[in-house]
PDB file of C-alpha atoms in Angstrom:
ATOM      1  CA  MET A   1      55.518 -14.773 -85.922  1.00 43.00           C
ATOM      2  CA  ARG A   2      58.589 -16.672 -87.112  1.00 53.00           C
ATOM      3  CA  VAL A   3      61.597 -16.868 -84.861  1.00 60.00           C
ATOM      4  CA  ARG A   4      64.149 -18.231 -87.349  1.00 56.00           C
ATOM      5  CA  ARG A   5      65.303 -16.339 -90.430  1.00 55.00           C
ATOM      6  CA  GLU A   6      64.091 -17.726 -93.724  1.00 57.00           C
ATOM      7  CA  THR A   7      67.614 -18.863 -94.517  1.00 54.00           C
ATOM      8  CA  GLY A   8      69.091 -21.570 -92.313  1.00 58.00           C
ATOM      9  CA  ASP A   9      65.817 -22.802 -90.805  1.00 62.00           C
ATOM     10  CA  PHE A  10      66.426 -26.027 -88.917  1.00 67.00           C
ATOM     11  CA  SER A  11      65.509 -27.664 -85.668  1.00 75.00           C
ATOM     12  CA  CYS A  12      67.497 -29.804 -83.253  1.00 81.00           C
ATOM     13  CA  ILE A  13      65.966 -33.053 -82.178  1.00 85.00           C
ATOM     14  CA  ILE A  14      67.715 -34.381 -79.056  1.00 86.00           C
ATOM     15  CA  GLU A  15      67.786 -38.137 -78.793  1.00 84.00           C
ATOM     16  CA  SER A  16      69.693 -39.891 -76.005  1.00 81.00           C
ATOM     17  CA  ASN A  17      70.870 -36.484 -74.836  1.00 87.00           C
ATOM     18  CA  ALA A  18      72.669 -35.758 -78.150  1.00 90.00           C
ATOM     19  CA  ALA A  19      72.157 -34.470 -81.646  1.00 91.00           C
ATOM     20  CA  THR A  20      74.118 -33.103 -84.646  1.00 91.00           C
ATOM     21  CA  ILE A  21      73.332 -29.885 -86.412  1.00 91.00           C
ATOM     22  CA  PRO A  22      75.412 -27.932 -88.995  1.00 91.00           C
ATOM     23  CA  ALA A  23      78.955 -27.126 -87.800  1.00 94.00           C
ATOM     24  CA  ASN A  24      80.594 -23.733 -87.550  1.00 95.00           C
ATOM     25  CA  LEU A  25      77.467 -21.789 -86.591  1.00 92.00           C
ATOM     26  CA  SER A  26      77.746 -18.513 -84.709  1.00 92.00           C
ATOM     27  CA  ALA A  27      75.765 -17.442 -81.634  1.00 91.00           C
ATOM     28  CA  GLU A  28      73.567 -15.307 -83.905  1.00 89.00           C
ATOM     29  CA  ASP A  29      72.767 -18.341 -86.087  1.00 88.00           C
ATOM     30  CA  LEU A  30      71.660 -20.366 -83.071  1.00 91.00           C
ATOM     31  CA  ILE A  31      69.290 -17.875 -81.459  1.00 89.00           C
ATOM     32  CA  GLY A  32      65.800 -18.975 -82.329  1.00 86.00           C
ATOM     33  CA  LEU A  33      66.821 -22.627 -82.935  1.00 88.00           C
ATOM     34  CA  ILE A  34      63.833 -24.902 -82.156  1.00 88.00           C
ATOM     35  CA  VAL A  35      64.925 -27.661 -79.805  1.00 90.00           C
ATOM     36  CA  VAL A  36      62.812 -30.863 -79.420  1.00 90.00           C
ATOM     37  CA  ASP A  37      63.990 -32.813 -76.376  1.00 91.00           C
ATOM     38  CA  GLY A  38      61.738 -35.781 -75.705  1.00 89.00           C
ATOM     39  CA  THR A  39      58.240 -34.349 -75.350  1.00 91.00           C
ATOM     40  CA  ALA A  40      59.439 -30.784 -74.649  1.00 90.00           C
ATOM     41  CA  THR A  41      59.830 -28.167 -77.370  1.00 90.00           C
ATOM     42  CA  ALA A  42      61.700 -24.920 -76.666  1.00 91.00           C
ATOM     43  CA  ILE A  43      63.442 -22.094 -78.473  1.00 90.00           C
ATOM     44  CA  VAL A  44      67.054 -21.141 -77.878  1.00 92.00           C
ATOM     45  CA  THR A  45      66.923 -17.727 -76.221  1.00 93.00           C
ATOM     46  CA  ASN A  46      70.482 -17.357 -74.964  1.00 95.00           C
ATOM     47  CA  VAL A  47      73.904 -18.391 -76.347  1.00 96.00           C
ATOM     48  CA  ALA A  48      77.116 -17.984 -74.310  1.00 96.00           C
ATOM     49  CA  LYS A  49      80.696 -18.825 -75.236  1.00 96.00           C
ATOM     50  CA  SER A  50      82.389 -21.633 -73.384  1.00 93.00           C
ATOM     51  CA  GLY A  51      86.070 -21.329 -74.240  1.00 92.00           C
ATOM     52  CA  THR A  52      86.978 -21.241 -77.958  1.00 93.00           C
ATOM     53  CA  THR A  53      85.458 -24.526 -79.038  1.00 96.00           C
ATOM     54  CA  LYS A  54      81.916 -24.550 -77.555  1.00 97.00           C
ATOM     55  CA  LEU A  55      78.760 -22.492 -77.117  1.00 97.00           C
ATOM     56  CA  VAL A  56      76.171 -23.046 -74.397  1.00 97.00           C
ATOM     57  CA  LEU A  57      72.615 -22.851 -75.625  1.00 96.00           C
ATOM     58  CA  THR A  58      69.702 -22.131 -73.310  1.00 95.00           C
ATOM     59  CA  ALA A  59      66.301 -23.368 -74.422  1.00 93.00           C
ATOM     60  CA  GLY A  60      63.551 -23.314 -71.865  1.00 92.00           C
ATOM     61  CA  ALA A  61      64.829 -24.655 -68.583  1.00 93.00           C
ATOM     62  CA  LYS A  62      67.629 -26.703 -70.153  1.00 94.00           C
ATOM     63  CA  SER A  63      71.137 -25.966 -71.406  1.00 95.00           C
ATOM     64  CA  TYR A  64      72.957 -27.640 -74.241  1.00 95.00           C
ATOM     65  CA  ASN A  65      76.623 -27.698 -75.276  1.00 96.00           C
ATOM     66  CA  TYR A  66      77.254 -27.019 -79.022  1.00 96.00           C
ATOM     67  CA  THR A  67      80.707 -28.019 -80.320  1.00 97.00           C
ATOM     68  CA  ILE A  68      81.452 -25.530 -83.026  1.00 97.00           C
ATOM     69  CA  ALA A  69      83.844 -27.646 -85.186  1.00 97.00           C
ATOM     70  CA  THR A  70      81.574 -30.718 -85.335  1.00 97.00           C
ATOM     71  CA  GLY A  71      78.053 -29.441 -84.819  1.00 94.00           C
ATOM     72  CA  ALA A  72      77.554 -31.940 -81.949  1.00 95.00           C
ATOM     73  CA  VAL A  73      74.932 -30.877 -79.441  1.00 95.00           C
ATOM     74  CA  ALA A  74      74.690 -32.516 -76.020  1.00 94.00           C
ATOM     75  CA  THR A  75      72.562 -31.910 -72.988  1.00 93.00           C
ATOM     76  CA  ALA A  76      74.577 -29.951 -70.442  1.00 91.00           C
ATOM     77  CA  SER A  77      74.677 -31.266 -66.914  1.00 73.00           C
ATOM     78  CA  ASN A  78      72.921 -28.728 -64.706  1.00 58.00           C
TER      79      ASN A  78
END
């Protein structure tokens, strides 16, 4: 079973706690995103708003901050 829609398939490879993916994505676009962080691979299962400029993505046991305007993704401090 595929998690991502056929349009917009992409993954996020986290290197040095950061990555860049397409900007201006909505929460719905990010659900199902495949996140590769070191040797761990997880799927974004929850997206929450953090103010008007960021979304918090939950993938597995980790959280990531997504900056809407730039597409920057950074590991959230837990």
